[in-house]
Amino acid sequence: MRSLFLIALIVVPALAQRLPLPERTDTLPGAAELFLRIRDLTRTEREAELFRQVMAGNVPRFLRTLAPVTVQETVNGTLYTLRYYVTPDYLSLGSDSDHMLMPMTPLLAQRIADRTGSLLPTPRMSDQIYAAAPLPGQNRPFVESNRLLVFAVDVIIIEPAVGQVVVAPTLREENGLRVLAANTGITVSWPEAPTTAEVTRIEFYLTPTTGAPTVIGTDSTSSDGASVTYTFAAGTGGYLTARAYLTDGRTSETATSVQILVE
């Protein structure tokens, strides 16, 4: 079993405080299309495609402006101040409005760092970045899946989770699984959705047990809790979650997912 991990890139102050990649063009695939393209590839094929996408500039705009991390250390009685610059989130591929965090092996991570004149964070740097983050998440391990389905379902847990998605009406609940009626309007809501002015929209996602995540609805007025209504086809199964998007395209918070089955 090989470990996969998410990377943040470190750039020294002598370089431009912006990730040195080509500008993204509209011809590059968004996350949903890219997921379908790579989900059945071998690890070697997938990593080759991910490298090509990064080098072509298929990285969201909000990741390109680097964030400063300032630390102080006393050595032999002298106080030193160090500042380095990091990507504001883990590396994602796609556009500002359609992007997805991508797991990769250490070999690919180092290759990307080398080509962008960056460094991979040390364990000590990781602690410093976590301490400086305005919205620190909970670190959890991921294991490799050639189809990336496990990651597609669980990617939300590395972002701050606030509350859980609620579905109604339900036929019954079985060990945490919500059973829904087919061809009926189902309200999918996030009662604890953030309501700050920086949040421009809440998107609700269905990640089926086989397939890529799909947006099932968007709520742009979440001041009293976000919700959408959706009609599911019989046999649908998977996970529902929601994400809050900021004005610059970044995600700020996510809802804990709920598993559904439609009869």
PDB file of C-alpha atoms in Angstrom, residues 30-32 60 90-95 97-103:
ATOM      1  CA  GLY A  30     -12.287  21.563 -14.886  1.00  0.00           C
ATOM      2  CA  ALA A  31     -12.210  19.190 -11.933  1.00  0.00           C
ATOM      3  CA  ALA A  32     -15.291  17.181 -12.929  1.00  0.00           C
ATOM      4  CA  PRO A  60      -6.998  27.841  -9.771  1.00  0.00           C
ATOM      5  CA  TYR A  90      -3.281  22.326  -0.778  1.00  0.00           C
ATOM      6  CA  LEU A  91      -2.621  21.976  -4.495  1.00  0.00           C
ATOM      7  CA  SER A  92      -5.839  21.769  -6.522  1.00  0.00           C
ATOM      8  CA  LEU A  93      -6.398  21.324 -10.230  1.00  0.00           C
ATOM      9  CA  GLY A  94      -9.099  23.017 -12.275  1.00  0.00           C
ATOM     10  CA  SER A  95     -10.630  26.489 -12.340  1.00  0.00           C
ATOM     11  CA  SER A  97     -15.257  27.588  -9.797  1.00  0.00           C
ATOM     12  CA  ASP A  98     -14.547  23.918 -10.570  1.00  0.00           C
ATOM     13  CA  HIS A  99     -11.482  22.587  -8.794  1.00  0.00           C
ATOM     14  CA  MET A 100     -10.557  19.576  -6.706  1.00  0.00           C
ATOM     15  CA  LEU A 101      -7.745  18.763  -4.323  1.00  0.00           C
ATOM     16  CA  MET A 102      -5.502  16.123  -5.889  1.00  0.00           C
ATOM     17  CA  PRO A 103      -3.561  13.454  -3.976  1.00  0.00           C
TER      18      PRO A 103
END
